[in-house]
Every structure is written in C-alpha cells, then in structure tokens.
Amino acid sequence: MARFLVTGAAGFIGSHLVEALRAAGHDVVGVDRRPGADVVGDLLTLDLAPLLDGVEYVVHLAGQPGVRESWSQFPAYLAGNLQTTQRLLESLRDRPLKKFVLASTSSVYGEVPMPAREDGPAMPVSPYGLTKLAAEKLCDLYGRTAGIPWVALRYFTVYGPRQRPDMAFSRWFNAALDGEPIQIYGDGSQLRDFTYVADAVTATQRAALNPVVGVPINVGGGSAVTVREAIRLIAAITGRPIRIRQLPPAPGDMRETRADTERLWREVGFRPSTPLEEGLWQQYRWHLAQRA
Ligand code: NAD
Ligand code: UGA
C-alpha cells in the first residue's frame, strides 16, 4: 500500500486511475480544479506543501489536452502543461518522493517513422505536442539537478467510458445516437493507435511502482486503425446508418500514430491488449447509460 497524489483526478483518465488505485488498496488523494476530486483547486495557485506531505507517488494527469485547439488557445496549454508541471516539480524538491509520473502524449512525435520509439526523433506538429515535450524536458531537468525520479508516459489516443466529449469516439457515438452526421477531418485515412483506458491505467500504476526512472515510455493500444475503420466499427456497434461529413484536415493532426511498446514491456512488464471492438462496446454502453 502506497500513498499517491493524482492530479487531474476529476478528468477522464484520472477518475479511472483513482478508482483502480483505491481498489488495489492504495491511499489516494485526488486534486482537480473541477468538482469530483478530494481537493478542488487550481494547481497554479494551490498551496501544494500540505498536499505533498507524506506522498510517495505523484501522478500528474492535470493538463490542457486536445491537439486541435492548441493553436488558438496557446496560453492555456502553457499554463496547463508547463506551468503546473514546473510548480509541482519545484514543490517536490528535497522531498523523499519515489516517483513523479507525467502524462505525456503521442503528439510529441510528429511525422516521424512509425512505430515510434522513445529513443528516436520527437518533432511535434502541434503546439499541444510541443508543450508536452517541454514538460518532459522539465522532468529531465529536475531529475538531473534535483534528483527527482520521474517517468513520462506517452499515451496514444485513449478511449473508453467517460472519454472527453471533444474526442473522436465520444463525438461519433453521440452523433450516431442523435442521428446526426459524423464529422471527419480529411479523408479519414489517418491512423491512430487507440488505447483502452483500463490498459492506460494499468500501465500508469505499474510504471509508478516499478523501478524504471528518467525516461519517456510509450503507452499504445496495439490496435492501430484508420478513422474510417473505427467509424465502421461504431456503425456496426450502434446498428445505425451513419452519414459522414468530411471537413478539411485539421492543422496539427498527425497522419499516423503507432507505438513501439518494447520499452513498456521491458521496463513495466505490461502491454495493452484490449481489442478495439471490445473497448468500443464498453464506451457505447457508457453513452447509453448516460442517456437512460
Ligand atoms: P481531462 O481533461 O479529462 O483531464 C484533465 C484534468 O485536469 C481535468 O479534469 C482538468 O480540470 C484538470 N486540470 C487542468 N488544469 C488544471 C489545473 N491548473 N489545476 C487543477 N486541475 C487542472 O483529460 P484526459 O483525457 O483525462 O487526459 C489526462 C492527461 O493525459 C492530460 O494531461 C492529457 O494531455 C494527457 N493525455 C491524454 C490522452 C487521451 O487520449 N485522453 C492522450 C495523451 C495524453
Ligand atoms: C488524442 C487526445 O485528444 C490528446 O489529448 C492526446 O494527447 C492525443 O490523443 C495523443 O495521443 O497524443 P487525437 O488523436 O486527436 O488526440 O484524438 P481524437 O480526438 O480521438 O481523434 C482521433 C482522430 O479522429 C484524429 O485523427 C482526428 O483528426 C479525428 N477526428 C476527431 C475526426 O475525424 N473527427 C472528429 O470529430 C474528431
């Protein structure tokens, strides 16, 4: 049993992580600026010292997610992804921390050869990806100069119950259930290594507790499909005819994301395995329950 602080605890991935850690018997305090966490407050202004007393593991999921908004909302990305991270790391100086786990992203890669490896190039094509890559570098800086043990988990497009409403599957299930057209950016041939949320949570829990430190680690679902293939599955699951409205490609969207998960397997001893169709059924049931 260990003591965790989880930031972003009221969010999509955070709410699942808190449940899983508590189910495993850990002592967890969740913080978020939205209601739904044990401590409600903004990490940019909260007094962090009392929150960190006795904490062995910090999982920093709070941040400003979403690729496509990051051109127009850059200050929110700087604050959410960089300033919160720096403020936490600074407050962790000289504390007996066992691990700081940063939520990073496949968006750090950009248009590099896939499957992407953590020791290969990272050349973001969105401001979002850039702020997350910079947050990884901040962890590395505090690791080298202040001895803070860290890992950065590069999550690849996570989905499942409670997925953020701005993300593709949420929008598409809602559109299908409302009889509205599904919007796709570009021709739908872009590829995503979709990752089921329970797998992302297991990887996170194990990466915190295992000895690995000082590196980024890919967390990819292992079922890379095109947007069009994903929509075919959604049509089959909902049993509804789906109309598609094609929009121009979205600036900052990568053509392809595919994770090399050798490091995850070697250092963390786990690899996501939930088949996309099974995870999509879980998400669909959640949307139905929300509407009931
Ligand atoms: P989310 O928006 O559901 O959760 C993030 C939470 O952080 C929100 O509840 C928000 O209120 C909170 N937050 C943001 N800024 C804060 C602040 N200053 N103080 C306190 N709380 C703050 O997002 P998510 O999809 O659960 O993603 C969690 C993390 O994982 C994010 O950092 C995101 O960038 C990263 N990530 C997500 C995905 C994905 O596919 N969902 C993929 C890669 C990386
Ligand atoms: C997701 C998350 O939103 C980011 O927070 C995260 O960091 C990122 O994954 C990542 O893995 O790095 P994204 O892949 O854009 O970003 O996730 P979705 O919103 O689920 O989009 C998946 C694909 O569907 C993208 O190619 C997007 O262009 C497309 N899409 C999305 C549409 O065609 N139509 C939509 O209405 C929404």
XYZ file of C-alpha atoms and ligand atoms in Angstrom:
373
model
C 0.000 0.000 0.000
C 1.440 3.320 -1.079
C 0.421 6.952 -0.835
C -0.457 8.689 -4.137
C -1.339 12.220 -5.181
C -3.219 12.164 -8.507
C -3.696 15.486 -10.292
C -6.493 15.785 -12.844
C -8.442 13.304 -10.704
C -11.836 14.516 -11.951
C -10.804 14.005 -15.582
C -11.261 11.083 -17.935
C -8.067 9.103 -17.269
C -7.665 10.479 -13.722
C -11.076 9.300 -12.499
C -10.323 5.746 -13.696
C -6.834 5.807 -12.171
C -8.105 6.914 -8.753
C -10.683 4.091 -8.751
C -8.089 1.495 -9.744
C -5.513 2.640 -7.168
C -8.128 2.584 -4.378
C -9.330 -0.853 -5.478
C -5.723 -2.055 -5.188
C -5.643 -0.762 -1.590
C -3.542 2.385 -2.078
C -4.073 5.608 -0.193
C -5.007 8.265 -2.778
C -5.647 11.983 -2.696
C -7.061 13.366 -5.927
C -6.821 17.028 -6.864
C -8.542 18.894 -9.700
C -9.877 22.351 -10.372
C -13.217 20.772 -11.325
C -15.579 19.219 -8.763
C -15.237 15.457 -8.401
C -11.820 15.328 -6.703
C -10.978 15.165 -2.975
C -9.253 18.549 -3.200
C -10.740 21.120 -5.565
C -8.318 23.848 -6.572
C -6.064 25.153 -9.317
C -2.511 23.770 -9.347
C -1.282 27.187 -10.481
C -2.296 28.758 -7.157
C -2.964 25.978 -4.602
C -0.728 25.700 -1.553
C 0.966 22.446 -2.572
C 3.085 21.763 0.536
C 0.289 20.302 2.705
C -0.925 18.204 -0.222
C 2.513 16.666 -0.727
C 3.243 15.771 2.905
C 3.773 12.022 3.141
C 3.147 11.456 -0.573
C 5.328 8.774 -2.198
C 3.999 8.910 -5.769
C 2.679 11.859 -7.775
C 0.799 11.103 -10.998
C 0.420 14.383 -12.860
C -2.507 13.965 -15.245
C -3.850 17.502 -14.907
C -3.185 19.457 -18.051
C -4.654 21.004 -21.141
C -5.382 18.153 -23.576
C -6.532 18.234 -27.208
C -4.468 18.773 -30.317
C -6.681 20.928 -32.483
C -7.440 23.786 -30.053
C -3.804 24.318 -29.204
C -3.110 26.837 -31.980
C -5.727 29.335 -30.791
C -5.592 28.661 -27.024
C -1.827 28.544 -26.541
C -1.737 30.348 -23.148
C -3.999 27.649 -21.662
C -1.597 24.954 -22.942
C 1.427 26.718 -21.497
C -0.280 27.090 -18.128
C -1.886 23.639 -18.045
C 1.032 21.586 -19.329
C 4.174 23.524 -18.456
C 3.481 25.827 -15.523
C 1.597 23.215 -13.478
C 4.439 20.746 -14.060
C 7.159 23.209 -13.062
C 5.253 24.283 -9.951
C 4.784 20.684 -8.817
C 8.405 19.729 -9.509
C 9.660 22.794 -7.623
C 7.476 21.862 -4.630
C 8.872 18.315 -4.695
C 12.465 19.441 -4.233
C 14.052 17.839 -1.143
C 11.079 15.561 -0.518
C 11.532 11.792 -0.289
C 9.498 11.099 -3.436
C 9.546 7.646 -5.049
C 8.227 8.675 -8.486
C 6.788 11.592 -10.436
C 4.728 10.290 -13.358
C 3.966 12.818 -16.097
C 1.093 12.393 -18.562
C 2.780 12.930 -21.915
C 1.442 12.087 -25.345
C 1.987 10.509 -28.751
C 1.677 14.088 -30.026
C 5.323 14.717 -29.063
C 6.366 12.658 -32.115
C 5.004 14.455 -35.182
C 5.592 12.936 -38.616
C 8.410 10.546 -37.683
C 8.795 6.949 -38.903
C 6.264 4.661 -37.189
C 6.143 2.663 -34.987
C 7.654 5.496 -32.952
C 10.420 4.658 -30.488
C 11.198 6.688 -27.399
C 14.884 6.963 -28.356
C 14.007 8.198 -31.865
C 13.127 11.725 -33.006
C 10.311 13.762 -31.426
C 9.278 16.679 -33.649
C 5.798 17.871 -32.629
C 3.484 19.294 -35.299
C 1.107 20.956 -32.818
C 1.606 23.469 -30.003
C -0.001 20.865 -27.697
C 2.698 18.306 -28.535
C 5.356 20.948 -28.058
C 4.174 21.879 -24.537
C 4.134 18.189 -23.538
C 7.626 17.614 -24.947
C 8.788 20.662 -22.983
C 7.121 19.234 -19.853
C 9.125 16.011 -20.350
C 12.282 18.134 -20.596
C 11.336 19.897 -17.344
C 11.117 16.492 -15.646
C 14.539 15.624 -17.046
C 15.923 18.956 -15.794
C 14.582 18.405 -12.261
C 15.753 14.804 -12.415
C 19.326 15.816 -13.227
C 19.564 18.856 -10.951
C 17.289 17.992 -8.023
C 17.329 14.193 -8.159
C 13.579 13.861 -8.694
C 12.774 10.354 -10.021
C 10.403 10.665 -12.986
C 8.871 8.856 -15.926
C 6.774 10.358 -18.723
C 4.047 8.188 -20.215
C 3.358 8.938 -23.866
C -0.301 7.890 -24.062
C -1.688 7.165 -27.535
C -5.318 8.356 -28.074
C -7.104 6.902 -25.040
C -10.795 5.922 -25.217
C -13.452 4.170 -23.132
C -16.201 5.122 -20.655
C -16.074 8.853 -19.662
C -13.925 9.786 -22.654
C -13.617 13.578 -23.033
C -16.521 14.996 -25.063
C -14.164 16.721 -27.532
C -12.543 13.417 -28.580
C -13.461 11.480 -31.720
C -15.250 8.398 -30.315
C -17.335 10.481 -27.884
C -18.416 12.771 -30.666
C -19.159 9.914 -33.037
C -21.218 7.839 -30.576
C -23.181 10.948 -29.632
C -23.731 11.848 -33.291
C -24.845 8.280 -34.117
C -27.271 8.210 -31.174
C -28.660 11.640 -32.148
C -28.974 10.692 -35.829
C -26.556 13.467 -36.767
C -23.758 13.160 -39.328
C -20.285 12.200 -38.130
C -17.628 14.770 -38.930
C -14.215 13.637 -40.093
C -11.129 15.737 -40.635
C -9.609 14.982 -44.023
C -10.371 11.741 -45.878
C -10.351 9.511 -42.782
C -7.224 7.597 -43.816
C -5.279 8.865 -40.774
C -4.228 6.057 -38.423
C -4.464 6.003 -34.607
C -3.074 3.502 -32.089
C -6.213 3.702 -29.914
C -5.609 2.716 -26.265
C -8.328 1.445 -23.923
C -8.485 3.454 -20.712
C -8.166 0.440 -18.361
C -4.931 -0.511 -20.153
C -3.615 3.067 -19.853
C -4.436 2.951 -16.137
C -2.682 -0.402 -15.572
C 0.411 0.887 -17.383
C 0.368 4.035 -15.246
C 0.031 2.184 -11.954
C 2.864 -0.204 -12.854
C 5.161 2.496 -14.233
C 4.809 4.333 -10.927
C 5.558 1.296 -8.750
C 8.307 -0.298 -10.907
C 11.928 0.855 -10.580
C 12.154 2.467 -14.062
C 13.165 6.187 -13.919
C 14.366 9.040 -16.113
C 12.771 8.070 -19.449
C 9.653 8.550 -21.564
C 7.621 5.379 -22.205
C 5.076 4.782 -24.980
C 1.643 3.572 -23.890
C -0.050 2.482 -27.117
C -3.044 0.200 -27.513
C -1.613 -2.063 -30.190
C -4.684 -1.773 -32.412
C -3.813 0.952 -34.910
C -6.707 1.535 -37.303
C -7.795 4.291 -39.670
C -10.522 6.738 -38.725
C -12.721 5.133 -41.402
C -12.219 1.650 -39.953
C -13.102 2.950 -36.492
C -16.290 4.512 -37.872
C -17.268 1.187 -39.484
C -16.984 -0.468 -36.057
C -19.094 2.275 -34.483
C -21.754 1.805 -37.177
C -21.820 -1.947 -36.510
C -21.989 -1.495 -32.720
C -24.738 1.131 -32.750
C -26.594 -0.626 -35.569
C -27.393 2.755 -37.039
C -26.784 4.092 -40.524
C -24.002 6.648 -40.377
C -23.666 9.706 -42.553
C -20.213 11.220 -42.866
C -19.451 14.886 -43.312
C -15.900 15.454 -44.476
C -14.144 18.581 -43.199
C -10.725 19.874 -44.226
C -7.765 18.171 -42.468
C -7.140 19.722 -39.029
C -3.800 21.507 -38.632
C -1.599 19.671 -36.131
C -3.268 16.260 -36.650
C -0.647 13.575 -37.261
C -1.146 11.289 -40.286
C -0.327 8.233 -38.248
C 0.385 7.228 -34.650
C 1.752 3.799 -33.842
C 3.667 2.951 -30.700
C 6.691 0.753 -30.350
C 5.889 -0.806 -26.943
C 9.135 -2.714 -26.373
C 10.233 -0.336 -23.596
C 6.847 -0.569 -21.882
C 7.061 -4.339 -21.990
C 10.675 -4.478 -20.808
C 10.515 -1.865 -18.026
C 6.918 -2.132 -16.894
C 6.090 -5.745 -17.752
C 2.772 -4.913 -19.360
C 1.347 -4.305 -22.799
C -2.200 -3.082 -23.625
C -4.281 -5.863 -25.141
C -7.941 -4.847 -25.106
C -9.269 -5.323 -28.653
C -10.673 -2.103 -30.116
C -14.092 -3.629 -30.698
C -14.371 -4.721 -27.062
C -13.300 -1.305 -25.748
C -15.733 0.417 -28.099
C -18.584 -1.722 -26.778
C -17.704 -0.600 -23.233
C -17.705 3.030 -24.290
C -21.002 2.585 -26.181
C -22.689 1.044 -23.101
C -21.499 4.022 -21.076
C -23.031 6.512 -23.548
C -26.313 4.569 -23.425
C -26.285 4.574 -19.610
C -25.649 8.331 -19.613
C -28.775 8.846 -21.666
C -31.001 6.456 -19.702
P -9.182 15.569 -18.944
O -9.350 16.959 -19.450
O -10.401 14.720 -18.833
O -8.458 15.593 -17.526
C -7.534 16.583 -17.155
C -7.993 17.194 -15.836
O -7.014 18.146 -15.416
C -9.327 17.945 -15.937
O -10.279 17.369 -15.040
C -8.968 19.376 -15.558
O -9.972 20.033 -14.791
C -7.693 19.202 -14.758
N -6.843 20.396 -14.769
C -6.350 21.036 -15.853
N -5.627 22.093 -15.474
C -5.644 22.119 -14.117
C -5.086 22.987 -13.134
N -4.380 24.067 -13.470
N -5.309 22.704 -11.832
C -6.062 21.641 -11.468
N -6.624 20.788 -12.354
C -6.420 21.036 -13.658
O -8.079 14.873 -19.872
P -7.670 13.342 -20.042
O -8.087 12.925 -21.393
O -8.092 12.560 -18.846
O -6.084 13.473 -20.071
C -5.306 13.415 -18.886
C -3.872 13.781 -19.230
O -3.347 12.851 -20.170
C -3.721 15.161 -19.850
O -2.528 15.741 -19.370
C -3.612 14.854 -21.336
O -2.903 15.848 -22.028
C -2.884 13.531 -21.322
N -3.154 12.691 -22.483
C -4.423 12.275 -22.751
C -4.661 11.460 -23.849
C -6.030 10.980 -24.209
O -6.154 10.349 -25.257
N -7.066 11.212 -23.390
C -3.590 11.058 -24.657
C -2.312 11.532 -24.377
C -2.105 12.328 -23.267
C -5.890 12.496 -28.554
C -6.162 13.399 -27.325
O -7.201 14.310 -27.570
C -4.950 14.170 -26.913
O -5.177 14.772 -25.656
C -3.833 13.229 -26.824
O -2.700 13.801 -26.345
C -3.619 12.576 -28.174
O -4.754 11.756 -28.388
C -2.396 11.728 -28.247
O -2.478 10.525 -28.339
O -1.346 12.320 -28.250
P -6.361 12.683 -31.098
O -5.562 11.537 -31.627
O -6.571 13.846 -31.986
O -5.778 13.265 -29.743
O -7.724 12.034 -30.587
P -9.222 12.087 -31.109
O -9.876 13.392 -30.804
O -9.881 10.878 -30.566
O -9.084 11.986 -32.698
C -8.699 10.781 -33.344
C -8.694 11.018 -34.840
O -10.024 11.304 -35.274
C -7.841 12.205 -35.283
O -7.177 11.876 -36.459
C -8.851 13.316 -35.578
O -8.480 14.142 -36.649
C -10.059 12.528 -35.984
N -11.330 13.217 -35.639
C -11.582 13.682 -34.399
C -12.284 13.353 -36.628
O -12.067 12.965 -37.793
N -13.480 13.923 -36.314
C -13.761 14.374 -35.047
O -14.889 14.886 -34.831
C -12.782 14.250 -34.069
